[in-house]
mmCIF file of C-alpha atoms in Angstrom:
data_model
loop_
_atom_site.group_PDB
_atom_site.id
_atom_site.type_symbol
_atom_site.label_atom_id
_atom_site.label_comp_id
_atom_site.label_asym_id
_atom_site.label_seq_id
_atom_site.Cartn_x
_atom_site.Cartn_y
_atom_site.Cartn_z
ATOM 1 C CA MET U 3 -23.089 62.996 21.578
ATOM 2 C CA ARG U 4 -23.996 61.139 18.496
ATOM 3 C CA VAL U 5 -26.525 58.460 18.293
ATOM 4 C CA ILE U 6 -25.090 55.970 15.439
ATOM 5 C CA HIS U 7 -27.102 53.016 14.523
ATOM 6 C CA THR U 8 -25.450 51.461 11.555
ATOM 7 C CA LEU U 9 -21.563 50.441 11.175
ATOM 8 C CA ALA U 10 -20.694 52.800 8.089
ATOM 9 C CA GLU U 11 -21.713 55.661 10.379
ATOM 10 C CA LEU U 12 -19.631 54.599 13.070
ATOM 11 C CA ARG U 13 -16.654 53.670 10.797
ATOM 12 C CA ALA U 14 -16.930 57.428 9.271
ATOM 13 C CA ALA U 15 -17.480 58.986 12.376
ATOM 14 C CA LEU U 16 -14.258 57.084 14.092
ATOM 15 C CA ALA U 17 -12.234 57.923 10.655
ATOM 16 C CA GLY U 18 -8.685 59.432 11.634
ATOM 17 C CA PRO U 19 -5.418 58.961 12.762
ATOM 18 C CA ALA U 20 -4.468 55.794 14.816
ATOM 19 C CA ALA U 21 -3.539 57.616 17.678
ATOM 20 C CA SER U 22 -7.160 58.926 18.196
ATOM 21 C CA ARG U 23 -8.543 55.071 18.632
ATOM 22 C CA PRO U 24 -11.343 55.593 21.093
ATOM 23 C CA ALA U 25 -12.038 54.062 24.422
ATOM 24 C CA PHE U 26 -14.897 51.827 24.624
ATOM 25 C CA VAL U 27 -17.848 50.540 27.097
ATOM 26 C CA PRO U 28 -20.179 47.560 25.710
ATOM 27 C CA THR U 29 -23.547 47.383 27.273
ATOM 28 C CA MET U 30 -26.885 45.936 26.854
ATOM 29 C CA GLY U 31 -28.402 49.147 27.820
ATOM 30 C CA ASN U 32 -30.742 49.783 30.588
ATOM 31 C CA LEU U 33 -27.977 51.657 32.483
ATOM 32 C CA HIS U 34 -27.398 52.128 35.792
ATOM 33 C CA ASP U 35 -24.638 54.197 37.540
ATOM 34 C CA GLY U 36 -22.291 51.092 37.432
ATOM 35 C CA HIS U 37 -22.385 51.617 33.341
ATOM 36 C CA LEU U 38 -21.678 55.181 33.796
ATOM 37 C CA SER U 39 -18.704 54.759 36.190
ATOM 38 C CA LEU U 40 -17.279 52.755 33.223
ATOM 39 C CA VAL U 41 -17.979 55.443 30.841
ATOM 40 C CA ARG U 42 -16.278 57.781 33.322
ATOM 41 C CA GLN U 43 -13.242 55.679 33.916
ATOM 42 C CA ALA U 44 -12.663 55.352 30.004
ATOM 43 C CA ARG U 45 -12.578 59.031 29.689
ATOM 44 C CA ALA U 46 -9.772 59.215 32.579
ATOM 45 C CA LEU U 47 -8.030 56.775 30.724
ATOM 46 C CA VAL U 48 -8.086 58.668 27.213
ATOM 47 C CA GLY U 49 -8.303 62.331 28.185
ATOM 48 C CA PRO U 50 -10.615 64.709 26.770
ATOM 49 C CA ALA U 51 -9.125 64.855 23.267
ATOM 50 C CA VAL U 52 -9.975 60.773 22.572
ATOM 51 C CA PRO U 53 -13.517 59.918 21.827
ATOM 52 C CA VAL U 54 -15.376 57.454 24.101
ATOM 53 C CA VAL U 55 -17.838 55.186 22.529
ATOM 54 C CA ALA U 56 -20.391 53.192 24.291
ATOM 55 C CA SER U 57 -22.672 50.463 22.631
ATOM 56 C CA ILE U 58 -26.077 49.279 23.217
ATOM 57 C CA PHE U 59 -26.901 45.783 22.140
ATOM 58 C CA VAL U 60 -29.125 42.982 23.548
ATOM 59 C CA ASN U 61 -27.154 40.413 22.401
ATOM 60 C CA ARG U 62 -29.629 37.445 21.507
ATOM 61 C CA LEU U 63 -26.609 34.895 21.352
ATOM 62 C CA GLN U 64 -25.841 34.947 25.061
ATOM 63 C CA PHE U 65 -29.491 34.344 26.189
ATOM 64 C CA GLY U 66 -30.721 30.536 26.538
ATOM 65 C CA PRO U 67 -33.978 29.568 25.383
ATOM 66 C CA ASN U 68 -35.421 30.057 28.681
ATOM 67 C CA GLU U 69 -34.107 33.254 29.728
ATOM 68 C CA ASP U 70 -35.431 36.964 29.445
ATOM 69 C CA PHE U 71 -34.248 38.056 26.057
ATOM 70 C CA ASP U 72 -37.485 39.302 25.204
ATOM 71 C CA ARG U 73 -38.331 41.154 28.601
ATOM 72 C CA TYR U 74 -35.007 42.444 28.762
ATOM 73 C CA PRO U 75 -35.868 46.292 29.025
ATOM 74 C CA ARG U 76 -34.916 48.482 26.390
ATOM 75 C CA THR U 77 -34.488 51.936 27.287
ATOM 76 C CA LEU U 78 -32.547 53.457 24.644
ATOM 77 C CA ALA U 79 -33.743 57.476 24.954
ATOM 78 C CA ARG U 80 -32.907 57.242 28.608
ATOM 79 C CA ASP U 81 -29.550 55.587 28.270
ATOM 80 C CA CYS U 82 -28.466 58.030 25.866
ATOM 81 C CA GLU U 83 -29.280 61.084 28.294
ATOM 82 C CA LEU U 84 -27.260 59.175 30.796
ATOM 83 C CA LEU U 85 -24.175 58.536 28.715
ATOM 84 C CA GLU U 86 -24.176 62.033 27.642
ATOM 85 C CA GLY U 87 -23.780 63.205 31.050
ATOM 86 C CA ALA U 88 -21.051 60.513 31.690
ATOM 87 C CA GLY U 89 -18.998 62.149 29.178
ATOM 88 C CA CYS U 90 -19.634 59.736 26.230
ATOM 89 C CA ASP U 91 -19.009 61.054 22.692
ATOM 90 C CA ILE U 92 -20.769 58.419 20.969
ATOM 91 C CA VAL U 93 -23.576 55.689 21.169
ATOM 92 C CA PHE U 94 -23.335 53.086 18.655
ATOM 93 C CA ALA U 95 -26.998 51.128 19.006
ATOM 94 C CA PRO U 96 -27.215 48.740 15.962
ATOM 95 C CA ASP U 97 -30.252 46.542 15.802
ATOM 96 C CA GLU U 98 -30.042 42.862 14.805
ATOM 97 C CA THR U 99 -30.132 43.159 11.068
ATOM 98 C CA GLU U 100 -27.157 45.179 11.423
ATOM 99 C CA LEU U 101 -25.042 43.845 13.613
ATOM 100 C CA TYR U 102 -25.886 40.162 12.318
ATOM 101 C CA PRO U 103 -27.120 41.077 8.717
ATOM 102 C CA GLN U 104 -26.824 37.189 7.969
ATOM 103 C CA PRO U 105 -26.990 34.102 10.612
ATOM 104 C CA GLN U 106 -23.866 34.387 12.635
ATOM 105 C CA THR U 107 -22.588 30.957 11.911
ATOM 106 C CA PHE U 108 -19.209 31.746 12.907
ATOM 107 C CA LYS U 109 -18.838 32.066 16.509
ATOM 108 C CA VAL U 110 -15.722 32.347 19.170
ATOM 109 C CA LEU U 111 -15.635 29.350 21.068
ATOM 110 C CA PRO U 112 -14.052 29.848 24.281
ATOM 111 C CA ASP U 113 -11.580 27.571 26.109
ATOM 112 C CA PRO U 114 -14.111 25.351 28.187
ATOM 113 C CA ALA U 115 -11.233 25.028 30.733
ATOM 114 C CA LEU U 116 -12.367 28.436 31.943
ATOM 115 C CA ALA U 117 -15.706 28.852 30.062
ATOM 116 C CA ASP U 118 -17.652 25.687 31.131
ATOM 117 C CA LEU U 119 -17.313 26.629 34.864
ATOM 118 C CA LEU U 120 -19.755 28.404 37.120
ATOM 119 C CA GLU U 121 -21.700 30.640 34.839
ATOM 120 C CA GLY U 122 -20.794 28.437 31.634
ATOM 121 C CA HIS U 123 -22.207 25.385 33.569
ATOM 122 C CA PHE U 124 -25.524 26.790 34.696
ATOM 123 C CA ARG U 125 -26.000 28.853 31.077
ATOM 124 C CA PRO U 126 -24.404 26.788 28.363
ATOM 125 C CA GLY U 127 -23.344 28.573 25.238
ATOM 126 C CA PHE U 128 -23.449 31.815 27.243
ATOM 127 C CA PHE U 129 -19.486 32.689 26.782
ATOM 128 C CA THR U 130 -19.749 31.561 23.169
ATOM 129 C CA GLY U 131 -22.513 34.373 22.572
ATOM 130 C CA VAL U 132 -20.301 36.915 24.991
ATOM 131 C CA CYS U 133 -17.209 36.184 22.804
ATOM 132 C CA THR U 134 -18.628 36.349 19.666
ATOM 133 C CA VAL U 135 -20.770 39.800 20.250
ATOM 134 C CA VAL U 136 -17.561 41.103 22.122
ATOM 135 C CA MET U 137 -15.219 40.123 19.033
ATOM 136 C CA LYS U 138 -17.660 41.597 16.804
ATOM 137 C CA LEU U 139 -18.130 44.919 18.433
ATOM 138 C CA LEU U 140 -14.348 45.384 19.241
ATOM 139 C CA GLN U 141 -13.815 44.944 15.226
ATOM 140 C CA CYS U 142 -16.437 47.588 14.753
ATOM 141 C CA VAL U 143 -15.212 50.264 17.073
ATOM 142 C CA GLN U 144 -11.434 49.215 16.865
ATOM 143 C CA PRO U 145 -10.780 50.864 20.021
ATOM 144 C CA GLN U 146 -7.201 51.344 22.123
ATOM 145 C CA VAL U 147 -8.994 50.442 25.419
ATOM 146 C CA ALA U 148 -12.203 48.753 26.358
ATOM 147 C CA VAL U 149 -13.520 48.647 30.189
ATOM 148 C CA PHE U 150 -15.545 45.998 31.680
ATOM 149 C CA GLY U 151 -16.814 45.740 35.319
ATOM 150 C CA LYS U 152 -15.672 43.015 37.558
ATOM 151 C CA LYS U 153 -19.229 42.217 38.649
ATOM 152 C CA ASP U 154 -19.095 40.032 35.649
ATOM 153 C CA TYR U 155 -15.735 38.426 36.985
ATOM 154 C CA GLN U 156 -15.796 35.280 34.911
ATOM 155 C CA GLN U 157 -16.919 37.158 31.884
ATOM 156 C CA LEU U 158 -13.887 39.602 32.617
ATOM 157 C CA MET U 159 -11.423 36.693 32.608
ATOM 158 C CA VAL U 160 -12.892 35.081 29.444
ATOM 159 C CA ILE U 161 -12.582 38.331 27.556
ATOM 160 C CA ARG U 162 -9.081 38.942 28.509
ATOM 161 C CA ARG U 163 -8.029 35.334 27.487
ATOM 162 C CA MET U 164 -9.743 35.987 24.213
ATOM 163 C CA VAL U 165 -8.131 39.277 23.450
ATOM 164 C CA GLU U 166 -4.346 37.843 24.314
ATOM 165 C CA GLN U 167 -4.887 34.595 22.250
ATOM 166 C CA PHE U 168 -6.082 36.738 19.363
ATOM 167 C CA ALA U 169 -3.647 39.086 19.885
ATOM 168 C CA LEU U 170 -6.127 41.785 19.789
ATOM 169 C CA PRO U 171 -4.721 45.353 19.745
ATOM 170 C CA VAL U 172 -6.806 46.495 22.689
ATOM 171 C CA GLN U 173 -6.067 46.975 26.319
ATOM 172 C CA ILE U 174 -9.119 45.296 28.815
ATOM 173 C CA VAL U 175 -9.284 47.171 31.732
ATOM 174 C CA ALA U 176 -11.301 46.137 34.879
ATOM 175 C CA ALA U 177 -13.397 48.426 36.843
ATOM 176 C CA GLU U 178 -14.655 47.607 40.467
ATOM 177 C CA THR U 179 -17.805 46.598 40.941
ATOM 178 C CA SER U 180 -20.478 49.541 41.592
ATOM 179 C CA ARG U 181 -22.682 48.838 44.680
ATOM 180 C CA ALA U 182 -25.765 50.393 46.161
ATOM 181 C CA GLY U 183 -25.528 51.826 49.879
ATOM 182 C CA ASP U 184 -26.472 48.832 51.252
ATOM 183 C CA GLY U 185 -23.634 46.423 49.301
ATOM 184 C CA LEU U 186 -25.777 45.165 46.445
ATOM 185 C CA ALA U 187 -23.930 44.996 43.487
ATOM 186 C CA LEU U 188 -25.732 47.080 40.465
ATOM 187 C CA SER U 189 -27.231 45.235 38.090
ATOM 188 C CA SER U 190 -29.933 46.063 35.244
ATOM 189 C CA ARG U 191 -31.559 42.962 36.572
ATOM 190 C CA ASN U 192 -31.977 44.547 39.953
ATOM 191 C CA GLY U 193 -35.216 46.381 38.294
ATOM 192 C CA TYR U 194 -36.730 43.105 38.305
ATOM 193 C CA LEU U 195 -37.035 42.731 42.089
ATOM 194 C CA GLY U 196 -40.181 43.465 43.917
ATOM 195 C CA GLU U 197 -40.007 45.915 46.994
ATOM 196 C CA ALA U 198 -39.544 42.758 49.328
ATOM 197 C CA GLU U 199 -37.033 40.843 47.151
ATOM 198 C CA ARG U 200 -34.985 44.248 47.139
ATOM 199 C CA ALA U 201 -34.518 44.435 50.812
ATOM 200 C CA GLU U 202 -33.580 40.866 50.737
ATOM 201 C CA SER U 203 -31.575 40.837 47.936
ATOM 202 C CA VAL U 204 -28.518 42.250 50.017
ATOM 203 C CA GLN U 205 -28.013 38.875 51.728
ATOM 204 C CA LEU U 206 -26.229 37.464 48.785
ATOM 205 C CA SER U 207 -23.428 40.190 49.434
ATOM 206 C CA LEU U 208 -23.474 39.324 52.873
ATOM 207 C CA ALA U 209 -22.926 35.820 52.137
ATOM 208 C CA LEU U 210 -19.878 36.795 49.961
ATOM 209 C CA GLN U 211 -18.396 38.915 52.830
ATOM 210 C CA ALA U 212 -18.882 35.983 55.283
ATOM 211 C CA MET U 213 -17.331 33.283 53.063
ATOM 212 C CA ARG U 214 -14.332 35.969 52.862
ATOM 213 C CA GLU U 215 -14.218 36.680 56.410
ATOM 214 C CA ALA U 216 -13.951 33.122 57.245
ATOM 215 C CA VAL U 217 -10.902 32.766 54.784
ATOM 216 C CA ARG U 218 -9.192 35.760 56.341
ATOM 217 C CA ALA U 219 -9.898 34.135 59.775
ATOM 218 C CA GLY U 220 -7.591 31.129 58.707
ATOM 219 C CA GLU U 221 -10.476 28.645 58.252
ATOM 220 C CA ARG U 222 -9.441 25.747 55.505
ATOM 221 C CA ASP U 223 -12.547 23.988 55.424
ATOM 222 C CA ILE U 224 -13.571 25.646 51.886
ATOM 223 C CA ALA U 225 -16.508 22.960 51.322
ATOM 224 C CA GLY U 226 -17.935 23.713 54.641
ATOM 225 C CA ILE U 227 -17.626 27.568 54.035
ATOM 226 C CA GLU U 228 -19.346 27.187 50.932
ATOM 227 C CA ARG U 229 -21.835 24.716 52.300
ATOM 228 C CA ARG U 230 -22.899 27.239 55.176
ATOM 229 C CA ALA U 231 -23.257 30.103 52.606
ATOM 230 C CA ALA U 232 -25.386 28.101 50.413
ATOM 231 C CA ASP U 233 -27.582 26.900 53.081
ATOM 232 C CA ALA U 234 -28.347 30.024 54.693
ATOM 233 C CA LEU U 235 -29.624 31.655 51.406
ATOM 234 C CA ALA U 236 -31.448 28.638 50.836
ATOM 235 C CA ALA U 237 -33.065 28.863 54.489
ATOM 236 C CA ARG U 238 -34.286 32.371 53.178
ATOM 237 C CA GLY U 239 -35.998 31.339 50.338
ATOM 238 C CA TRP U 240 -33.226 31.841 47.746
ATOM 239 C CA ALA U 241 -32.495 29.044 45.016
ATOM 240 C CA PRO U 242 -28.667 29.223 45.011
ATOM 241 C CA ASP U 243 -26.979 27.973 41.762
ATOM 242 C CA TYR U 244 -23.490 28.275 43.234
ATOM 243 C CA LEU U 245 -21.477 29.904 46.497
ATOM 244 C CA THR U 246 -17.834 29.041 45.899
ATOM 245 C CA LEU U 247 -14.191 30.056 46.622
ATOM 246 C CA ARG U 248 -11.742 29.792 43.749
ATOM 247 C CA ARG U 249 -8.369 30.802 42.580
ATOM 248 C CA ARG U 250 -8.336 34.299 41.014
ATOM 249 C CA ALA U 251 -5.834 33.178 38.255
ATOM 250 C CA ASP U 252 -8.125 30.201 36.846
ATOM 251 C CA LEU U 253 -11.171 29.870 38.832
ATOM 252 C CA LEU U 254 -10.350 26.265 39.838
ATOM 253 C CA PRO U 255 -10.978 25.334 43.516
ATOM 254 C CA PRO U 256 -7.845 26.187 45.711
ATOM 255 C CA SER U 257 -5.725 23.090 46.891
ATOM 256 C CA PRO U 258 -4.344 23.183 50.524
ATOM 257 C CA GLU U 259 -1.214 23.980 49.225
ATOM 258 C CA ASP U 260 -2.928 27.200 47.598
ATOM 259 C CA LEU U 261 -4.218 28.032 51.154
ATOM 260 C CA ALA U 262 -1.238 27.478 52.838
ATOM 261 C CA ALA U 263 0.694 29.700 50.112
ATOM 262 C CA GLY U 264 -1.909 32.528 50.663
ATOM 263 C CA THR U 265 -2.756 32.258 46.662
ATOM 264 C CA PRO U 266 -5.348 34.979 46.006
ATOM 265 C CA LEU U 267 -8.855 33.786 46.031
ATOM 266 C CA VAL U 268 -12.326 34.898 44.987
ATOM 267 C CA ALA U 269 -15.711 34.158 46.279
ATOM 268 C CA LEU U 270 -18.158 34.107 43.726
ATOM 269 C CA ALA U 271 -22.059 33.363 44.007
ATOM 270 C CA ALA U 272 -25.091 33.026 41.662
ATOM 271 C CA ALA U 273 -28.582 32.778 43.090
ATOM 272 C CA ARG U 274 -32.038 33.224 42.380
ATOM 273 C CA LEU U 275 -34.383 35.293 44.452
ATOM 274 C CA GLY U 276 -38.057 34.754 43.259
ATOM 275 C CA THR U 277 -37.653 34.897 39.207
ATOM 276 C CA THR U 278 -34.518 36.844 39.319
ATOM 277 C CA ARG U 279 -31.198 35.422 39.039
ATOM 278 C CA LEU U 280 -28.360 37.694 40.522
ATOM 279 C CA ILE U 281 -24.401 37.175 40.537
ATOM 280 C CA ASP U 282 -21.620 38.863 42.620
ATOM 281 C CA ASN U 283 -18.179 38.140 43.953
ATOM 282 C CA LEU U 284 -15.585 39.548 46.278
ATOM 283 C CA GLU U 285 -11.932 39.027 45.722
ATOM 284 C CA VAL U 286 -10.478 37.582 49.100
#
């Protein structure tokens, strides 16, 4: 496995016939088994002869002024060991001056009808930062396929629409959320949790399960389902941003007609436990 820090080196390493265009897994590092499962899925998609590239870059553009950019863990040596064991061929780990040699004044502005909901509402500018760095990384790597996890459900939707609207020659593949044995969605930010918080953190996925089961049982008071879930977490000391049921197609609230027709839904949640903000989702 090669660890590459410059765009020139990356392009030289990937030079070759178009049929060997790589598979790609973008990350911010501090890897866990969820990331590694994306690499393994990328390998399975393209076979042994095509390179798999993973990027490690903590993207300043997607962090708000009071978020955790400076304390986000940088664990490059450990990450590279894990990636090599998962079958990665190339790690692209540029520093800020390599990926942003000038201030990034050209940015990708996603459709506010999707990007200003939920995460975009609570983290203004987040999806502009995500789209800008993903667009740039896709241009650097030129993959035939890129794998993103469903844990960041709205992010996956935004990236898919960006790729479609810009006619980028890459297939975006969604990977199922990886979970710990108790159901907690794996996340780099789980490392911020203290022992007691880690034991409590499973309540987020349990709240989503309760929302899903209420819908499956035929309950149609969506606002009531959402309110019960948020109140239950708040009573346990959480600070919920949202626990909501939305249409999978566009993340808008379902109408009575949608519910009657069985329109596919997804339950999504974001809440703070102590100082750590966790997100999760379950398709209904």
